[in-house]
Short mmCIF file of C-alpha atoms and ligand atoms in Angstrom, two decimals:
data_model
loop_
_atom_site.label_atom_id
_atom_site.label_comp_id
_atom_site.label_asym_id
_atom_site.label_seq_id
_atom_site.Cartn_x
_atom_site.Cartn_y
_atom_site.Cartn_z
CA MET A 164 1.08 215.24 101.35
CA THR A 165 -0.93 212.44 100.30
CA ASP A 166 -0.73 210.89 96.71
CA GLU A 167 -4.12 212.22 96.11
CA GLN A 168 -3.27 215.66 97.03
CA ARG A 169 -0.08 215.40 95.14
CA TYR A 170 -1.91 214.26 92.03
CA LEU A 171 -4.60 216.90 92.29
CA PHE A 172 -2.11 219.84 93.01
CA ASP A 173 0.29 218.71 89.90
CA LEU A 174 -2.68 218.21 87.64
CA PHE A 175 -4.88 221.50 88.37
CA GLY A 176 -2.22 224.00 89.90
CA TYR A 177 -4.29 224.18 93.24
CA LEU A 178 -5.78 222.11 96.17
CA HIS A 179 -9.08 222.86 97.68
CA LEU A 180 -9.08 221.26 101.18
CA LYS A 181 -12.54 220.92 102.64
CA ASN A 182 -13.08 221.44 106.41
CA ALA A 183 -9.27 222.03 106.91
CA LEU A 184 -10.17 224.02 110.01
CA SER A 185 -11.94 222.38 112.73
CA PRO A 186 -15.13 224.39 113.87
CA LYS A 187 -13.10 225.52 117.25
CA GLU A 188 -10.19 226.99 114.83
CA LEU A 189 -12.61 228.52 112.41
CA ASN A 190 -15.05 229.94 115.33
CA ALA A 191 -11.83 231.48 117.09
CA ALA A 192 -10.26 232.87 113.81
CA SER A 193 -13.40 234.23 112.68
CA GLU A 194 -14.01 236.27 115.89
CA ALA A 195 -10.50 237.45 115.97
CA ALA A 196 -10.73 238.58 112.33
CA ASN A 197 -13.84 240.76 113.34
CA ARG A 198 -12.06 242.10 116.22
CA TYR A 199 -9.33 243.50 113.58
CA ILE A 200 -11.86 244.62 110.98
CA GLU A 201 -14.16 246.25 113.39
CA SER A 202 -11.58 248.06 115.55
CA ALA A 203 -10.54 251.58 114.97
CA PRO A 204 -7.28 252.12 113.30
CA GLU A 205 -6.16 254.24 115.98
CA ASP A 206 -6.81 251.70 118.55
CA ARG A 207 -4.64 248.88 117.03
CA PRO A 208 -1.04 248.17 117.58
CA PRO A 209 1.32 250.05 115.15
CA HIS A 210 1.32 248.43 111.76
CA PHE A 211 -1.89 246.88 111.49
CA LYS A 212 -3.23 249.17 108.77
CA GLY A 213 -6.58 248.68 106.87
CA SER A 214 -10.23 249.65 107.02
CA LEU A 215 -13.25 249.12 105.04
CA PRO A 216 -13.62 249.76 101.98
CA GLU A 217 -9.97 248.57 101.37
CA LYS A 218 -9.57 245.04 100.76
CA GLY A 219 -6.25 244.31 102.63
CA PHE A 220 -5.63 244.16 106.45
CA SER A 221 -1.85 243.98 106.98
CA HIS A 222 -0.37 241.30 108.95
CA GLY A 223 -3.70 239.72 109.75
CA PHE A 224 -2.00 236.58 110.73
CA ALA A 225 -0.31 238.30 113.49
CA PHE A 226 -3.27 240.17 114.76
CA ASP A 227 -4.17 237.33 117.31
CA ARG A 228 -3.01 234.13 118.14
CA ALA A 229 -6.42 232.32 116.79
CA LEU A 230 -5.20 233.76 113.46
CA GLU A 231 -1.48 232.95 113.82
CA ARG A 232 -2.25 229.27 114.93
CA LEU A 233 -3.33 229.04 111.10
CA VAL A 234 0.26 229.46 109.70
CA PHE A 235 1.00 225.73 111.10
CA LEU A 236 -2.62 224.30 110.50
CA PRO A 237 -2.18 220.83 111.03
CA THR A 238 -3.93 219.74 107.93
CA VAL A 239 -1.65 222.00 105.70
CA TRP A 240 1.75 221.82 107.56
CA PRO A 241 2.84 218.60 105.82
CA ILE A 242 2.07 220.16 102.52
CA VAL A 243 4.09 223.55 103.51
CA LEU A 244 6.82 221.15 104.39
CA GLU A 245 6.89 219.25 100.91
CA LEU A 246 6.64 222.35 98.87
CA THR A 247 9.37 223.97 100.44
CA ASN A 248 11.45 220.75 100.64
CA GLY A 249 11.56 220.82 104.50
CA LYS A 250 12.86 224.65 104.49
CA PRO A 251 9.65 226.63 105.40
CA MET A 252 9.27 230.42 105.58
CA LEU A 253 6.25 232.44 105.85
CA VAL A 254 6.81 235.96 103.93
CA SER A 255 3.38 237.76 104.69
CA GLY A 256 -0.10 237.01 105.94
CA THR A 257 -2.51 239.91 104.78
CA MET A 258 -6.14 239.36 105.45
CA MET A 259 -8.26 240.29 102.21
CA VAL A 260 -11.89 241.30 102.79
CA ASP A 261 -14.41 241.68 100.20
CA ASP A 262 -17.63 243.31 101.82
CA PRO A 263 -21.17 243.92 100.43
CA GLN A 264 -20.72 247.63 101.51
CA GLY A 265 -16.80 247.79 100.86
CA HIS A 266 -14.49 246.37 98.55
CA THR A 267 -16.23 244.47 95.92
CA LYS A 268 -14.24 244.69 92.70
CA ALA A 269 -12.94 242.36 90.22
CA VAL A 270 -8.94 241.52 90.42
CA PRO A 271 -7.70 240.94 86.79
CA LEU A 272 -6.02 237.56 85.91
CA HIS A 273 -2.55 237.56 86.98
CA CYS A 274 0.47 235.34 88.03
CA ALA A 275 4.14 236.00 88.96
CA ARG A 276 5.21 234.92 85.71
CA ASP A 277 3.18 237.38 83.97
CA ASP A 278 4.24 240.15 86.48
CA TYR A 279 7.91 239.23 87.09
CA GLY A 280 9.17 237.08 84.38
CA PHE A 281 9.35 233.13 83.86
CA GLU A 282 12.08 232.81 86.33
CA SER A 283 10.42 234.45 89.12
CA ALA A 284 8.21 231.44 90.47
CA ARG A 285 9.19 227.80 90.17
CA TYR A 286 7.22 224.77 90.32
CA GLU A 287 8.95 221.31 89.72
CA VAL A 288 8.69 217.59 90.35
CA ARG A 289 11.75 215.86 91.72
CA HIS A 290 11.96 212.54 93.35
CA ASP A 291 8.25 212.14 93.30
CA ARG A 292 7.47 215.18 95.24
CA ILE A 293 6.47 218.65 94.25
CA PHE A 294 8.49 221.72 95.11
CA CYS A 295 7.39 225.53 94.64
CA ASP A 296 9.50 228.36 95.72
CA ASP A 297 6.37 230.82 96.02
CA PHE A 298 3.00 229.53 97.00
CA VAL A 299 -0.06 230.78 98.88
CA VAL A 300 -2.43 229.17 101.50
CA PHE A 301 -5.87 230.82 101.79
CA PRO A 302 -7.73 229.62 104.82
CA TYR A 303 -11.40 230.96 104.34
CA LEU A 304 -13.44 232.37 107.04
CA ASP A 305 -16.71 232.83 105.20
CA ASP A 306 -18.79 230.45 102.78
CA VAL A 307 -18.58 231.29 99.21
CA ARG A 308 -21.53 230.02 96.96
CA PRO A 309 -21.95 229.69 93.33
CA GLY A 310 -22.95 233.24 92.03
CA ASP A 311 -21.24 235.02 95.02
CA GLY A 312 -17.81 235.78 93.10
CA GLY A 313 -14.49 235.25 94.71
CA ILE A 314 -11.34 233.57 93.21
CA LEU A 315 -10.69 232.42 89.55
CA VAL A 316 -8.15 229.91 88.75
CA LEU A 317 -6.86 228.97 85.04
CA PRO A 318 -6.39 225.07 85.83
CA GLY A 319 -3.12 223.75 84.57
CA SER A 320 -1.50 227.09 83.94
CA HIS A 321 1.13 226.69 86.66
CA LYS A 322 2.87 224.45 83.79
CA SER A 323 2.04 226.67 80.85
CA LEU A 324 5.40 227.05 78.66
CA PHE A 325 4.05 229.89 76.79
CA ASP A 326 3.02 233.51 77.81
CA ARG A 327 -1.00 234.07 78.00
CA PRO A 328 -2.03 236.26 75.12
CA ARG A 329 -3.26 239.38 76.69
CA ASP A 330 -6.50 239.87 74.93
CA LEU A 331 -7.48 236.32 76.04
CA PHE A 332 -10.33 236.00 78.61
CA SER A 333 -11.49 239.72 78.12
CA ASP A 334 -8.08 241.07 78.63
CA GLY A 335 -7.99 239.20 81.75
CA LEU A 336 -10.71 241.15 83.54
CA ILE A 337 -13.38 238.87 84.29
CA GLU A 338 -16.67 240.35 85.72
CA LYS A 339 -19.27 238.21 85.07
CA ASP A 340 -19.57 234.53 83.93
CA PRO A 341 -16.00 232.78 83.65
CA PRO A 342 -15.11 231.89 80.26
CA PRO A 343 -14.48 228.17 79.34
CA GLY A 344 -11.29 227.04 80.86
CA VAL A 345 -11.45 229.39 83.80
CA VAL A 346 -12.74 228.21 87.17
CA ASN A 347 -14.36 230.12 90.05
CA ILE A 348 -13.65 228.14 93.19
CA THR A 349 -16.43 228.63 95.95
CA PRO A 350 -14.82 227.48 99.10
CA SER A 351 -16.90 227.03 102.17
CA ALA A 352 -15.99 228.67 105.76
CA GLY A 353 -13.13 226.48 107.38
CA ASP A 354 -11.92 225.30 103.87
CA VAL A 355 -8.36 226.12 102.65
CA LEU A 356 -7.03 226.95 99.18
CA ILE A 357 -3.33 226.16 98.09
CA MET A 358 -1.76 227.39 94.74
CA PRO A 359 1.50 228.37 93.70
CA GLU A 360 2.17 231.97 92.47
CA CYS A 361 2.73 230.73 89.08
CA VAL A 362 -0.81 229.53 88.51
CA THR A 363 -2.93 232.11 86.68
CA HIS A 364 -5.62 233.54 88.98
CA GLY A 365 -7.94 236.45 89.41
CA VAL A 366 -11.13 237.48 91.52
CA LEU A 367 -14.46 237.96 90.49
CA PRO A 368 -16.53 240.95 91.86
CA TRP A 369 -18.21 240.09 95.11
CA ASN A 370 -21.97 239.91 94.73
CA ALA A 371 -23.42 238.38 98.01
CA ALA A 372 -25.35 240.91 99.67
CA ASP A 373 -25.38 239.22 103.15
CA ARG A 374 -21.81 238.07 103.64
CA GLN A 375 -18.28 239.27 103.68
CA ARG A 376 -15.40 237.00 102.11
CA ARG A 377 -12.56 237.10 104.70
CA VAL A 378 -9.58 235.08 103.39
CA LEU A 379 -6.04 234.88 105.05
CA THR A 380 -3.33 235.14 102.47
CA LEU A 381 -0.50 233.11 103.87
CA ARG A 382 2.54 233.35 101.42
CA TYR A 383 5.50 230.84 101.72
CA ARG A 384 8.81 230.38 100.22
CA PRO A 385 11.82 228.30 101.05
CA HIS A 386 13.58 229.78 103.92
CA HIS A 387 16.78 230.67 101.85
CA ARG A 388 14.78 233.33 100.04
CA GLN A 389 14.42 236.93 100.98
CA GLU A 390 12.52 237.59 104.17
CA GLY A 391 9.18 239.15 104.00
CA PRO A 392 8.36 242.89 104.88
CA ILE A 393 7.25 242.03 108.71
CA PRO A 394 8.17 244.91 110.87
CA GLU A 395 10.07 244.36 114.20
CA GLU A 396 7.00 245.41 116.33
CA VAL A 397 4.63 242.84 114.68
CA ARG A 398 7.53 240.02 114.94
CA GLN A 399 7.81 240.69 118.55
CA ARG A 400 4.20 239.98 119.06
CA LEU A 401 4.64 236.44 117.46
CA ALA A 402 4.96 233.17 119.38
CA PRO A 403 8.62 231.58 119.16
CA GLU A 404 7.62 228.89 116.45
CA THR A 405 6.28 231.72 114.22
CA GLN A 406 9.53 233.92 114.79
CA GLU A 407 11.41 230.85 113.62
CA LEU A 408 9.02 230.45 110.45
CA ILE A 409 9.39 233.97 109.34
CA ALA A 410 13.11 234.01 109.60
CA THR A 411 15.47 233.40 106.14
CA GLU A 412 18.33 230.98 106.68
CA HIS A 413 20.96 229.42 104.79
CA TYR A 414 20.21 226.53 102.30
CA THR A 415 21.94 224.01 104.56
CA HIS A 416 20.05 225.20 107.71
CA THR A 417 17.11 222.82 109.13
CA LYS A 418 14.65 224.85 111.46
CA GLU A 419 13.43 223.09 114.57
CA ILE A 420 9.68 223.39 113.63
CA ALA A 421 10.52 221.73 110.15
CA LYS A 422 11.32 218.72 112.25
CA LEU A 423 7.85 218.48 113.59
CA GLU A 424 5.08 216.79 112.10
CA LYS A 425 2.55 219.00 114.11
CA VAL A 426 3.62 222.55 115.53
CA THR A 427 1.76 224.01 118.52
CA LEU A 428 2.38 227.66 119.45
CA SER A 429 4.05 227.63 122.95
CA GLU A 430 2.82 231.11 124.20
O1 AKG B 1499 -8.71 235.98 96.73
C1 AKG B 1499 -8.24 236.98 96.69
O2 AKG B 1499 -9.16 237.93 96.92
C2 AKG B 1499 -6.86 237.58 96.14
C3 AKG B 1499 -5.93 236.44 95.66
C4 AKG B 1499 -5.02 237.11 94.78
O3 AKG B 1499 -5.19 237.48 93.76
C5 AKG B 1499 -3.82 236.91 95.11
O4 AKG B 1499 -3.22 236.84 96.52
O5 AKG B 1499 -2.86 237.10 94.40
#
């Protein structure tokens, strides 16, 4: 993690990495995402559920190697290693799709602290490094432009020591112009957004008539936490490096992939 990234992530509670995917990585991931979205559910391998107008396509990261490679994006991997203190684990990787003819609804403001208690997600700085025990990496496969809608963030809220008053910000349901203090982030295709689960965030309704918003939701935790709900048949499809990434381990363990600055899928 660079000094600039550390400063911005600590200050705002999110990091917007522009062009984090190369054009080749983006094209391959985008084509694979379309194969998933456009396929008939009965033609897919087991556990790959989801169809428009729903928003979530389960285990999106595991559908195709082009999507699986995004869990080790070279521009993001050093950040995953820092935030997990060198103990990375991927918990899940759903693909979210907002679509002009499908899911377009707002998602109310939320964060792990609001939903599960103050102790549920940690954000700490120690030895000049940031540590998070629950954070999300969002690779964007489509452009989001001002006015389209999409993700909202309350910058700085990852450090809030007070509960958010429930009636603030239209009871948390923001369907039009974000109120002062709330920011609508508009990444372009190939950008990546990273945020801890304890930053307050939500989603505006999707307004673009000519585009979907396809985003992979890669959820990471330190490897001593509980493994994610990834069924055995889905695990078996993954490359050995990704199988190691999704495994839970003891506090004292060091994964082989965690020793690498760059991870390449071997199969
Ligand atoms: O970007 C999205 O559509 C959903 C993000 C979100 O609210 C979440 O992952 O908790």
